[in-house]
mmCIF file of C-alpha atoms and ligand atoms in Angstrom:
data_model
loop_
_atom_site.group_PDB
_atom_site.id
_atom_site.type_symbol
_atom_site.label_atom_id
_atom_site.label_comp_id
_atom_site.label_asym_id
_atom_site.label_seq_id
_atom_site.Cartn_x
_atom_site.Cartn_y
_atom_site.Cartn_z
ATOM 1 C CA MET A 149 14.018 -10.597 -19.011
ATOM 2 C CA PRO A 150 14.736 -7.213 -20.592
ATOM 3 C CA PRO A 151 16.358 -4.738 -18.360
ATOM 4 C CA ALA A 152 14.397 -2.543 -15.967
ATOM 5 C CA ALA A 153 15.305 0.345 -18.040
ATOM 6 C CA ASP A 154 12.237 -0.958 -20.179
ATOM 7 C CA LYS A 155 9.549 -1.253 -17.555
ATOM 8 C CA PRO A 156 7.175 2.266 -18.233
ATOM 9 C CA PHE A 157 6.386 1.630 -14.241
ATOM 10 C CA LEU A 158 10.416 1.849 -13.428
ATOM 11 C CA ARG A 159 11.091 4.830 -15.659
ATOM 12 C CA ALA A 160 8.634 6.513 -14.647
ATOM 13 C CA LEU A 161 9.137 6.102 -10.822
ATOM 14 C CA GLY A 162 12.524 7.005 -12.203
ATOM 15 C CA GLY A 163 11.528 10.595 -13.369
ATOM 16 C CA GLU A 164 11.048 10.324 -16.551
ATOM 17 C CA PRO A 165 7.554 12.002 -18.222
ATOM 18 C CA ALA A 166 5.554 9.731 -20.383
ATOM 19 C CA ALA A 167 2.992 10.455 -23.726
ATOM 20 C CA ARG A 168 0.702 7.234 -21.847
ATOM 21 C CA PRO A 169 0.925 6.891 -18.253
ATOM 22 C CA PRO A 170 1.857 4.082 -16.206
ATOM 23 C CA PHE A 171 -0.577 2.158 -14.094
ATOM 24 C CA TRP A 172 -1.424 0.476 -11.835
ATOM 25 C CA LEU A 173 -4.611 0.472 -8.927
ATOM 26 C CA MET A 174 -4.442 -0.189 -5.274
ATOM 27 C CA ARG A 175 -6.219 -3.310 -4.086
ATOM 28 C CA GLN A 176 -6.329 -4.299 -7.342
ATOM 29 C CA ALA A 177 -6.527 -7.515 -6.428
ATOM 30 C CA GLY A 178 -9.454 -8.576 -4.637
ATOM 31 C CA ARG A 179 -13.326 -9.209 -4.238
ATOM 32 C CA TYR A 180 -14.000 -7.140 -6.836
ATOM 33 C CA LEU A 181 -13.225 -9.893 -9.288
ATOM 34 C CA PRO A 182 -15.101 -13.290 -9.919
ATOM 35 C CA GLU A 183 -11.778 -15.194 -10.421
ATOM 36 C CA TYR A 184 -9.875 -13.474 -7.007
ATOM 37 C CA ARG A 185 -13.636 -14.748 -5.179
ATOM 38 C CA ALA A 186 -13.475 -18.328 -6.704
ATOM 39 C CA VAL A 187 -9.638 -18.436 -5.183
ATOM 40 C CA ARG A 188 -10.879 -17.222 -1.846
ATOM 41 C CA ALA A 189 -14.011 -19.329 -1.498
ATOM 42 C CA GLY A 190 -11.826 -22.720 -1.841
ATOM 43 C CA THR A 191 -9.178 -21.195 0.965
ATOM 44 C CA GLY A 192 -9.531 -21.516 4.456
ATOM 45 C CA GLY A 193 -9.310 -17.583 6.271
ATOM 46 C CA PHE A 194 -7.857 -15.032 4.351
ATOM 47 C CA LEU A 195 -4.470 -15.701 6.441
ATOM 48 C CA ASP A 196 -4.049 -18.835 4.753
ATOM 49 C CA LEU A 197 -4.314 -17.164 1.470
ATOM 50 C CA CYS A 198 -1.796 -14.732 1.712
ATOM 51 C CA TYR A 199 0.634 -17.667 3.354
ATOM 52 C CA THR A 200 -0.217 -20.140 0.387
ATOM 53 C CA PRO A 201 2.596 -19.472 -1.591
ATOM 54 C CA ALA A 202 0.568 -20.721 -4.916
ATOM 55 C CA LYS A 203 -2.458 -18.989 -4.547
ATOM 56 C CA ALA A 204 -1.133 -15.995 -3.304
ATOM 57 C CA ALA A 205 0.618 -15.794 -6.603
ATOM 58 C CA GLU A 206 -2.375 -16.631 -8.861
ATOM 59 C CA VAL A 207 -4.445 -14.138 -6.938
ATOM 60 C CA THR A 208 -1.277 -11.605 -8.113
ATOM 61 C CA LEU A 209 -1.150 -12.564 -11.316
ATOM 62 C CA GLN A 210 -5.022 -12.336 -11.821
ATOM 63 C CA PRO A 211 -5.682 -8.386 -12.296
ATOM 64 C CA ILE A 212 -2.445 -8.325 -14.689
ATOM 65 C CA ARG A 213 -4.053 -11.127 -16.893
ATOM 66 C CA ARG A 214 -7.438 -9.252 -17.338
ATOM 67 C CA TYR A 215 -5.574 -5.773 -17.455
ATOM 68 C CA GLY A 216 -2.034 -5.502 -18.375
ATOM 69 C CA MET A 217 -1.174 -3.078 -15.366
ATOM 70 C CA ASP A 218 2.206 -2.259 -15.132
ATOM 71 C CA ALA A 219 3.338 -3.183 -12.053
ATOM 72 C CA ALA A 220 1.807 -6.078 -10.243
ATOM 73 C CA ILE A 221 1.621 -5.866 -5.827
ATOM 74 C CA ILE A 222 2.482 -8.559 -4.282
ATOM 75 C CA PHE A 223 -1.029 -10.309 -2.178
ATOM 76 C CA SER A 224 -0.730 -10.235 1.328
ATOM 77 C CA ASP A 225 -1.384 -7.632 3.883
ATOM 78 C CA ILE A 226 0.129 -5.309 6.254
ATOM 79 C CA LEU A 227 -0.976 -6.890 9.818
ATOM 80 C CA VAL A 228 0.557 -10.087 8.289
ATOM 81 C CA VAL A 229 3.827 -8.130 9.908
ATOM 82 C CA PRO A 230 2.006 -7.682 13.578
ATOM 83 C CA HIS A 231 1.103 -11.493 12.992
ATOM 84 C CA GLY A 232 4.929 -12.618 12.356
ATOM 85 C CA LEU A 233 6.071 -10.449 15.014
ATOM 86 C CA GLY A 234 3.861 -12.889 17.397
ATOM 87 C CA GLN A 235 0.438 -11.321 17.569
ATOM 88 C CA GLU A 236 -2.984 -12.833 17.219
ATOM 89 C CA VAL A 237 -4.477 -11.874 14.178
ATOM 90 C CA ALA A 238 -7.337 -12.761 12.701
ATOM 91 C CA PHE A 239 -9.981 -11.843 10.118
ATOM 92 C CA ARG A 240 -13.477 -12.020 10.461
ATOM 93 C CA GLU A 241 -16.275 -12.404 7.391
ATOM 94 C CA GLY A 242 -17.655 -9.133 7.721
ATOM 95 C CA GLU A 243 -15.961 -7.803 10.490
ATOM 96 C CA GLY A 244 -12.275 -6.999 9.075
ATOM 97 C CA PRO A 245 -9.285 -7.987 11.141
ATOM 98 C CA VAL A 246 -9.011 -8.508 14.901
ATOM 99 C CA LEU A 247 -5.956 -8.219 17.015
ATOM 100 C CA GLU A 248 -5.590 -9.132 20.692
ATOM 101 C CA PRO A 249 -4.351 -5.866 21.442
ATOM 102 C CA VAL A 250 -0.878 -4.591 22.557
ATOM 103 C CA ARG A 251 -1.621 -1.911 24.965
ATOM 104 C CA CYS A 252 1.529 -0.670 27.031
ATOM 105 C CA ALA A 253 4.774 -0.746 26.833
ATOM 106 C CA ALA A 254 5.504 -4.636 28.624
ATOM 107 C CA ASP A 255 3.041 -5.631 25.814
ATOM 108 C CA LEU A 256 5.992 -5.544 23.364
ATOM 109 C CA GLU A 257 8.275 -8.207 25.577
ATOM 110 C CA ARG A 258 5.771 -10.547 23.422
ATOM 111 C CA LEU A 259 6.785 -9.646 20.358
ATOM 112 C CA ASN A 260 9.489 -10.857 18.198
ATOM 113 C CA VAL A 261 11.516 -9.464 15.789
ATOM 114 C CA GLN A 262 13.778 -11.528 15.425
ATOM 115 C CA GLY A 263 11.235 -13.869 14.608
ATOM 116 C CA VAL A 264 9.617 -11.919 11.844
ATOM 117 C CA THR A 265 11.340 -12.806 8.012
ATOM 118 C CA GLU A 266 11.153 -16.480 9.332
ATOM 119 C CA ARG A 267 7.545 -16.439 9.619
ATOM 120 C CA LEU A 268 6.805 -14.956 6.576
ATOM 121 C CA ALA A 269 8.636 -17.331 4.884
ATOM 122 C CA PRO A 270 5.619 -17.727 2.421
ATOM 123 C CA VAL A 271 5.252 -14.132 1.514
ATOM 124 C CA TYR A 272 8.971 -14.270 -0.095
ATOM 125 C CA GLU A 273 7.859 -17.480 -1.911
ATOM 126 C CA ALA A 274 4.804 -15.907 -3.209
ATOM 127 C CA VAL A 275 7.051 -13.126 -4.944
ATOM 128 C CA ASP A 276 9.470 -15.288 -5.867
ATOM 129 C CA ARG A 277 6.466 -16.913 -7.927
ATOM 130 C CA VAL A 278 5.419 -14.022 -8.909
ATOM 131 C CA ALA A 279 8.828 -12.375 -10.264
ATOM 132 C CA GLY A 280 9.140 -15.602 -12.238
ATOM 133 C CA ALA A 281 5.903 -15.558 -13.466
ATOM 134 C CA LEU A 282 5.241 -11.440 -14.770
ATOM 135 C CA PRO A 283 5.708 -10.688 -18.689
ATOM 136 C CA GLY A 284 9.052 -8.502 -19.377
ATOM 137 C CA GLU A 285 7.300 -5.301 -19.499
ATOM 138 C CA THR A 286 5.686 -5.185 -15.924
ATOM 139 C CA ALA A 287 7.056 -4.908 -12.527
ATOM 140 C CA LEU A 288 6.973 -6.318 -9.234
ATOM 141 C CA ILE A 289 5.647 -4.257 -6.233
ATOM 142 C CA GLY A 290 6.260 -5.252 -2.854
ATOM 143 C CA PHE A 291 4.941 -3.129 0.239
ATOM 144 C CA ALA A 292 4.202 -2.966 3.518
ATOM 145 C CA GLY A 293 2.225 -0.991 6.372
ATOM 146 C CA ALA A 294 3.400 2.350 8.002
ATOM 147 C CA PRO A 295 4.833 1.932 11.257
ATOM 148 C CA TRP A 296 1.865 3.997 12.923
ATOM 149 C CA THR A 297 -1.174 2.926 10.620
ATOM 150 C CA VAL A 298 0.152 -0.737 11.760
ATOM 151 C CA ALA A 299 0.480 0.544 15.054
ATOM 152 C CA CYS A 300 -3.031 1.476 15.297
ATOM 153 C CA TYR A 301 -4.333 -1.899 14.444
ATOM 154 C CA MET A 302 -1.908 -3.571 17.068
ATOM 155 C CA VAL A 303 -3.363 -1.136 19.900
ATOM 156 C CA GLU A 304 -6.846 -0.922 19.230
ATOM 157 C CA GLY A 305 -7.323 -4.356 17.673
ATOM 158 C CA ARG A 306 -9.508 -3.627 14.998
ATOM 159 C CA GLY A 307 -10.387 -0.773 12.935
ATOM 160 C CA SER A 308 -11.482 2.584 14.852
ATOM 161 C CA ARG A 309 -13.232 5.588 14.514
ATOM 162 C CA ASP A 310 -11.327 7.976 16.653
ATOM 163 C CA PHE A 311 -7.940 6.359 16.976
ATOM 164 C CA GLY A 312 -8.777 6.988 20.465
ATOM 165 C CA THR A 313 -7.338 4.097 22.402
ATOM 166 C CA VAL A 314 -3.804 4.644 20.569
ATOM 167 C CA LYS A 315 -3.976 7.715 20.493
ATOM 168 C CA ARG A 316 -4.041 8.315 24.222
ATOM 169 C CA TRP A 317 -0.805 5.917 24.571
ATOM 170 C CA ALA A 318 1.136 7.965 21.645
ATOM 171 C CA PHE A 319 0.117 11.049 23.842
ATOM 172 C CA THR A 320 0.691 10.083 27.491
ATOM 173 C CA ASP A 321 3.632 7.444 26.901
ATOM 174 C CA PRO A 322 5.871 8.898 24.201
ATOM 175 C CA ASP A 323 8.724 7.152 24.884
ATOM 176 C CA GLY A 324 6.896 3.603 25.505
ATOM 177 C CA PHE A 325 4.910 4.431 22.160
ATOM 178 C CA ASP A 326 7.606 5.520 20.537
ATOM 179 C CA ARG A 327 9.361 1.921 21.293
ATOM 180 C CA LEU A 328 6.848 0.065 19.875
ATOM 181 C CA ILE A 329 7.333 2.876 16.764
ATOM 182 C CA ARG A 330 11.061 1.810 16.820
ATOM 183 C CA LEU A 331 10.245 -1.860 16.799
ATOM 184 C CA LEU A 332 7.888 -1.538 14.004
ATOM 185 C CA GLU A 333 10.848 -0.214 11.902
ATOM 186 C CA GLN A 334 13.258 -2.511 12.440
ATOM 187 C CA ALA A 335 10.023 -5.466 11.226
ATOM 188 C CA THR A 336 9.272 -3.183 8.300
ATOM 189 C CA VAL A 337 12.913 -3.033 7.035
ATOM 190 C CA ALA A 338 13.771 -6.608 6.752
ATOM 191 C CA HIS A 339 10.137 -7.462 6.212
ATOM 192 C CA LEU A 340 10.798 -5.234 2.449
ATOM 193 C CA CYS A 341 14.386 -6.846 2.439
ATOM 194 C CA ALA A 342 13.421 -9.849 2.443
ATOM 195 C CA GLN A 343 10.991 -8.951 -0.352
ATOM 196 C CA ILE A 344 13.514 -7.153 -2.621
ATOM 197 C CA ALA A 345 15.868 -10.374 -2.209
ATOM 198 C CA ALA A 346 12.887 -12.404 -2.928
ATOM 199 C CA GLY A 347 12.279 -10.239 -6.592
ATOM 200 C CA ALA A 348 9.974 -7.206 -6.122
ATOM 201 C CA GLU A 349 11.408 -3.910 -7.123
ATOM 202 C CA VAL A 350 9.951 -1.797 -5.754
ATOM 203 C CA VAL A 351 8.189 -1.210 -2.394
ATOM 204 C CA GLN A 352 5.711 1.077 -1.002
ATOM 205 C CA LEU A 353 4.509 2.471 3.075
ATOM 206 C CA PHE A 354 1.027 2.368 3.147
ATOM 207 C CA ASP A 355 -0.179 4.881 6.074
ATOM 208 C CA THR A 356 -3.218 4.504 5.673
ATOM 209 C CA TRP A 357 -4.453 6.729 8.744
ATOM 210 C CA ALA A 358 -1.112 9.023 8.712
ATOM 211 C CA GLY A 359 -4.422 11.799 8.691
ATOM 212 C CA VAL A 360 -5.985 11.281 12.376
ATOM 213 C CA LEU A 361 -3.170 13.095 13.698
ATOM 214 C CA PRO A 362 -1.652 16.509 13.909
ATOM 215 C CA GLU A 363 0.662 17.565 12.088
ATOM 216 C CA ARG A 364 3.670 18.000 14.601
ATOM 217 C CA ALA A 365 2.806 14.256 15.682
ATOM 218 C CA MET A 366 2.341 12.671 11.814
ATOM 219 C CA ARG A 367 5.588 14.483 11.106
ATOM 220 C CA ARG A 368 7.031 12.336 14.186
ATOM 221 C CA LEU A 369 5.420 9.089 14.065
ATOM 222 C CA CYS A 370 4.710 8.926 10.380
ATOM 223 C CA LEU A 371 7.026 11.065 8.887
ATOM 224 C CA ASP A 372 9.895 10.443 10.424
ATOM 225 C CA PRO A 373 10.117 6.694 11.204
ATOM 226 C CA CYS A 374 8.972 6.299 6.715
ATOM 227 C CA ARG A 375 12.120 8.188 6.100
ATOM 228 C CA ARG A 376 14.188 5.852 8.492
ATOM 229 C CA ILE A 377 13.210 2.963 7.351
ATOM 230 C CA ALA A 378 13.050 4.303 3.801
ATOM 231 C CA ALA A 379 16.906 4.817 4.019
ATOM 232 C CA ALA A 380 17.733 1.791 5.931
ATOM 233 C CA VAL A 381 16.106 0.001 2.401
ATOM 234 C CA ARG A 382 18.789 1.892 -0.113
ATOM 235 C CA ALA A 383 21.276 1.485 2.715
ATOM 236 C CA ALA A 384 21.137 -2.750 1.750
ATOM 237 C CA HIS A 385 19.548 -1.834 -1.476
ATOM 238 C CA PRO A 386 20.297 0.858 -3.294
ATOM 239 C CA GLY A 387 18.736 1.857 -6.849
ATOM 240 C CA VAL A 388 15.407 0.433 -5.227
ATOM 241 C CA PRO A 389 12.600 3.192 -5.333
ATOM 242 C CA VAL A 390 10.595 3.528 -2.123
ATOM 243 C CA ILE A 391 6.723 4.990 -2.739
ATOM 244 C CA ALA A 392 5.066 7.169 0.417
ATOM 245 C CA PHE A 393 1.440 6.883 1.033
ATOM 246 C CA PRO A 394 0.899 8.990 3.763
ATOM 247 C CA ARG A 395 -3.159 8.854 3.161
ATOM 248 C CA GLY A 396 -5.013 12.206 4.374
ATOM 249 C CA VAL A 397 -1.699 14.467 5.189
ATOM 250 C CA GLY A 398 -2.941 17.127 2.732
ATOM 251 C CA PRO A 399 -0.565 19.987 2.294
ATOM 252 C CA ALA A 400 2.167 18.084 4.618
ATOM 253 C CA MET A 401 2.674 16.056 1.812
ATOM 254 C CA SER A 402 4.979 18.005 0.406
ATOM 255 C CA ALA A 403 7.490 17.189 3.102
ATOM 256 C CA TYR A 404 7.401 13.500 1.697
ATOM 257 C CA ALA A 405 8.140 14.812 -1.934
ATOM 258 C CA ALA A 406 10.628 17.181 -0.510
ATOM 259 C CA CYS A 407 12.895 15.224 1.795
ATOM 260 C CA GLY A 408 14.966 13.439 -0.501
ATOM 261 C CA ASP A 409 13.658 9.459 0.521
ATOM 262 C CA PHE A 410 10.976 8.358 -1.346
ATOM 263 C CA ALA A 411 11.191 7.747 -5.534
ATOM 264 C CA ALA A 412 7.254 8.386 -5.668
ATOM 265 C CA VAL A 413 4.823 9.790 -2.907
ATOM 266 C CA SER A 414 0.814 8.498 -4.001
ATOM 267 C CA ILE A 415 -1.673 11.364 -3.145
ATOM 268 C CA ASP A 416 -5.319 11.099 -1.869
ATOM 269 C CA GLN A 417 -8.371 11.922 -3.623
ATOM 270 C CA ALA A 418 -8.453 14.821 -1.585
ATOM 271 C CA ILE A 419 -5.477 16.060 -3.128
ATOM 272 C CA SER A 420 -5.558 19.200 -6.082
ATOM 273 C CA PRO A 421 -3.994 17.067 -8.931
ATOM 274 C CA ASP A 422 -2.479 20.318 -9.973
ATOM 275 C CA TRP A 423 -1.354 21.664 -6.483
ATOM 276 C CA ALA A 424 0.149 18.396 -6.616
ATOM 277 C CA ALA A 425 2.053 18.741 -10.164
ATOM 278 C CA ARG A 426 3.500 22.209 -8.586
ATOM 279 C CA HIS A 427 4.934 21.420 -5.608
ATOM 280 C CA LEU A 428 5.111 17.709 -5.601
ATOM 281 C CA GLN A 429 5.793 16.477 -9.627
ATOM 282 C CA PRO A 430 9.349 18.764 -9.393
ATOM 283 C CA HIS A 431 10.654 16.578 -6.574
ATOM 284 C CA VAL A 432 9.408 13.248 -7.135
ATOM 285 C CA ALA A 433 7.042 11.099 -9.534
ATOM 286 C CA VAL A 434 3.878 11.135 -8.087
ATOM 287 C CA GLN A 435 0.679 8.487 -8.083
ATOM 288 C CA GLY A 436 -3.288 8.854 -8.221
ATOM 289 C CA ASN A 437 -5.390 9.499 -7.473
ATOM 290 C CA LEU A 438 -8.953 8.819 -9.234
ATOM 291 C CA ASP A 439 -11.322 8.501 -6.296
ATOM 292 C CA PRO A 440 -12.395 4.706 -6.381
ATOM 293 C CA TRP A 441 -15.972 5.638 -6.642
ATOM 294 C CA GLU A 442 -15.360 7.823 -9.512
ATOM 295 C CA LEU A 443 -14.107 4.212 -10.980
ATOM 296 C CA VAL A 444 -17.521 2.472 -9.049
ATOM 297 C CA ALA A 445 -19.822 4.594 -11.311
ATOM 298 C CA GLY A 446 -17.470 4.385 -14.811
ATOM 299 C CA GLY A 447 -19.146 6.534 -18.183
ATOM 300 C CA SER A 448 -18.602 9.878 -17.624
ATOM 301 C CA ALA A 449 -17.399 10.238 -14.098
ATOM 302 C CA LEU A 450 -14.876 8.463 -14.799
ATOM 303 C CA ALA A 451 -13.504 9.884 -18.218
ATOM 304 C CA ASP A 452 -13.631 12.970 -16.749
ATOM 305 C CA GLY A 453 -12.009 11.907 -13.610
ATOM 306 C CA ILE A 454 -8.819 10.264 -15.771
ATOM 307 C CA ALA A 455 -8.881 13.422 -18.395
ATOM 308 C CA HIS A 456 -8.926 15.693 -15.257
ATOM 309 C CA ILE A 457 -5.524 14.239 -13.383
ATOM 310 C CA ARG A 458 -4.164 13.568 -16.193
ATOM 311 C CA ALA A 459 -4.430 17.212 -17.745
ATOM 312 C CA SER A 460 -2.082 18.406 -14.166
ATOM 313 C CA LEU A 461 -0.063 15.522 -14.057
ATOM 314 C CA GLY A 462 0.567 13.742 -17.230
ATOM 315 C CA GLY A 463 3.388 16.462 -18.450
ATOM 316 C CA GLY A 464 5.866 14.919 -15.362
ATOM 317 C CA PRO A 465 6.612 12.323 -13.912
ATOM 318 C CA PHE A 466 3.370 10.535 -13.413
ATOM 319 C CA VAL A 467 2.065 6.886 -12.219
ATOM 320 C CA PHE A 468 -2.084 6.524 -12.553
ATOM 321 C CA ASN A 469 -3.932 4.749 -9.668
ATOM 322 C CA LEU A 470 -6.231 5.410 -7.288
ATOM 323 C CA GLY A 471 -6.488 7.494 -4.190
ATOM 324 C CA HIS A 472 -7.183 4.906 -1.811
ATOM 325 C CA GLY A 473 -8.192 0.926 -2.670
ATOM 326 C CA ILE A 474 -10.373 -0.252 -5.135
ATOM 327 C CA VAL A 475 -14.322 -1.547 -3.053
ATOM 328 C CA PRO A 476 -15.527 -4.841 -3.834
ATOM 329 C CA GLN A 477 -18.422 -2.984 -5.268
ATOM 330 C CA THR A 478 -16.158 -1.737 -8.246
ATOM 331 C CA PRO A 479 -17.809 -3.478 -12.118
ATOM 332 C CA PRO A 480 -14.523 -5.192 -13.305
ATOM 333 C CA GLU A 481 -16.236 -3.546 -16.570
ATOM 334 C CA HIS A 482 -15.060 -0.336 -15.599
ATOM 335 C CA VAL A 483 -11.346 -1.145 -15.060
ATOM 336 C CA ALA A 484 -10.981 -2.509 -18.663
ATOM 337 C CA MET A 485 -12.281 0.932 -19.372
ATOM 338 C CA LEU A 486 -9.866 2.633 -17.487
ATOM 339 C CA ALA A 487 -7.238 0.496 -19.436
ATOM 340 C CA ALA A 488 -8.270 1.404 -22.628
ATOM 341 C CA LEU A 489 -8.787 5.091 -21.688
ATOM 342 C CA LEU A 490 -5.046 5.142 -19.955
ATOM 343 C CA ARG A 491 -3.951 3.176 -23.060
ATOM 344 C CA GLY A 492 -5.622 5.465 -25.631
ATOM 345 C CA GLU A 493 -8.060 3.231 -26.943
ATOM 346 C CA GLY A 494 -10.906 4.965 -26.407
ATOM 347 C CA ASN A 495 -14.220 4.496 -24.126
ATOM 348 C CA ARG A 496 -15.014 0.520 -24.926
ATOM 349 C CA ALA A 497 -17.417 0.508 -21.766
HETATM 350 O O1 CP3 B 87 -3.525 -4.371 -3.475
HETATM 351 C C1 CP3 B 87 -2.668 -4.835 -3.722
HETATM 352 O O2 CP3 B 87 -4.185 -5.734 -4.734
HETATM 353 C C2 CP3 B 87 -2.540 -6.331 -2.452
HETATM 354 C C3 CP3 B 87 -2.869 -6.548 -1.302
HETATM 355 C C4 CP3 B 87 -3.083 -5.872 -0.483
HETATM 356 C C5 CP3 B 87 -4.469 -6.024 0.773
HETATM 357 N N1 CP3 B 87 -4.068 -5.420 1.610
HETATM 358 C C6 CP3 B 87 -5.389 -7.252 0.439
HETATM 359 C C7 CP3 B 87 -6.556 -7.246 0.920
HETATM 360 C C8 CP3 B 87 -2.820 -4.820 0.157
HETATM 361 C C9 CP3 B 87 -1.868 -3.417 -0.170
HETATM 362 C C10 CP3 B 87 -3.649 -4.435 1.480
HETATM 363 C C11 CP3 B 87 -3.722 -2.988 2.199
HETATM 364 C C12 CP3 B 87 -3.932 -3.337 3.222
HETATM 365 N N2 CP3 B 87 -4.207 -3.827 4.291
HETATM 366 C C13 CP3 B 87 -4.350 -1.722 3.920
HETATM 367 C C14 CP3 B 87 -3.200 -0.320 3.843
HETATM 368 C C15 CP3 B 87 -4.901 0.287 2.329
HETATM 369 C C16 CP3 B 87 -5.582 0.548 2.745
HETATM 370 O O3 CP3 B 87 -6.477 -0.474 1.564
HETATM 371 O O4 CP3 B 87 -5.943 1.721 3.168
HETATM 372 C C17 CP3 B 87 -5.012 -1.183 5.053
HETATM 373 C C18 CP3 B 87 -5.695 -0.826 6.511
HETATM 374 C C19 CP3 B 87 -4.971 -2.797 5.389
HETATM 375 C C20 CP3 B 87 -6.182 -3.963 6.668
HETATM 376 C C21 CP3 B 87 -7.159 -4.899 5.876
HETATM 377 N N3 CP3 B 87 -7.006 -5.655 5.172
HETATM 378 C C22 CP3 B 87 -8.853 -4.319 6.603
HETATM 379 C C23 CP3 B 87 -9.186 -3.285 6.664
HETATM 380 C C24 CP3 B 87 -9.186 -5.488 5.844
HETATM 381 C C25 CP3 B 87 -10.272 -6.039 5.778
HETATM 382 C C26 CP3 B 87 -11.412 -4.300 5.273
HETATM 383 C C27 CP3 B 87 -11.752 -4.956 3.858
HETATM 384 O O5 CP3 B 87 -11.619 -4.422 2.541
HETATM 385 O O6 CP3 B 87 -12.571 -6.571 3.632
HETATM 386 C C28 CP3 B 87 -7.826 -6.343 5.144
HETATM 387 C C29 CP3 B 87 -8.694 -7.112 4.640
HETATM 388 C C30 CP3 B 87 -7.866 -7.791 2.724
HETATM 389 N N4 CP3 B 87 -6.911 -6.989 2.350
HETATM 390 C C31 CP3 B 87 -9.022 -7.879 1.855
HETATM 391 C C32 CP3 B 87 -7.612 -7.742 0.597
HETATM 392 C C33 CP3 B 87 -8.113 -8.064 -0.780
HETATM 393 C C34 CP3 B 87 -10.115 -9.037 1.700
HETATM 394 C C35 CP3 B 87 -10.022 -10.122 2.543
HETATM 395 C C36 CP3 B 87 -11.248 -10.665 2.116
HETATM 396 O O7 CP3 B 87 -10.579 -11.364 0.806
HETATM 397 O O8 CP3 B 87 -12.054 -11.449 2.841
#
């Protein structure tokens, strides 16, 4: 294997600008790929796929084989952590995740932090398999949900429109809710460190619902926990970059960039690339931020979207990505066009 310094994705995270930006796409393994749907159809449930190392490794590698992204992200889900804690988690067809909800501090007694890495051992085995199978220039990303976003699902019991149940707990019983956040911090650090020990070279924290909180609460429940997690990961594994993806926080993103705990921030599509170049890139590498539906649209929407982002961010440390995950409606040939455009191979679509 070439040294880490030979991987373009790791060089960008280390602060080096590049003529052609390294790229990967959130949710790059998934239902838009026919070969993913084939593996998925031959597997019981979604969690069975996550917990069968040979299959999880296979679907992780599928997009790399097709498109040669600069990084692979281990195929798993943010909800394996509550599952590892002992909460009941199910993925129902067409319904998304359903959890047996945790509603008060007393419910936390049922969760077992010590058991997490043992229960999630198949995830680490999948990481180990992928690490051994990747091309030498491709980096491997491990990940976890950030405590607030994972708590949203644990408390609501499913996706939510207004997050009323979890917010009511967070605002009426801050000390009790803080116990849940601290417990998730511990579980998340253990889960990320186990992925690193198995071969992950970078880790990303997905805080999909950071933007639903008022800024003061966001800092206490999203930024501060993610900073503590990054510091603990750094203490155990110095030199492993941590990427923060606090979706929807707007200009408060600059607090993530300036705090010194993250190597990069991943920005959603609502953030202006030009603003990010001025306010974030002086501190950290920036990852983002094509609208996933511009990728669905293809054609000039895709070409113009890519060109605009590169013109703003290409002069500094930059990783091309989407502003949120790929949607299942994405034509696979549009991902091929994106890869060709980024490599300077012109418009093949
Ligand atoms: O990026 C990757 O390719 C790695 C795999 C990955 C998945 N989920 C696989 C998945 C990652 C990084 C995630 C993160 C995740 N999971 C987030 C944070 C990022 C984001 O998208 O906001 C969240 C909030 C979840 C929770 C989750 N998992 C939901 C709400 C759903 C159902 C909705 C949906 O898109 O289907 C899932 C299921 C899920 N996770 C699928 C995949 C490929 C689809 C399940 C299937 O194949 O049937």
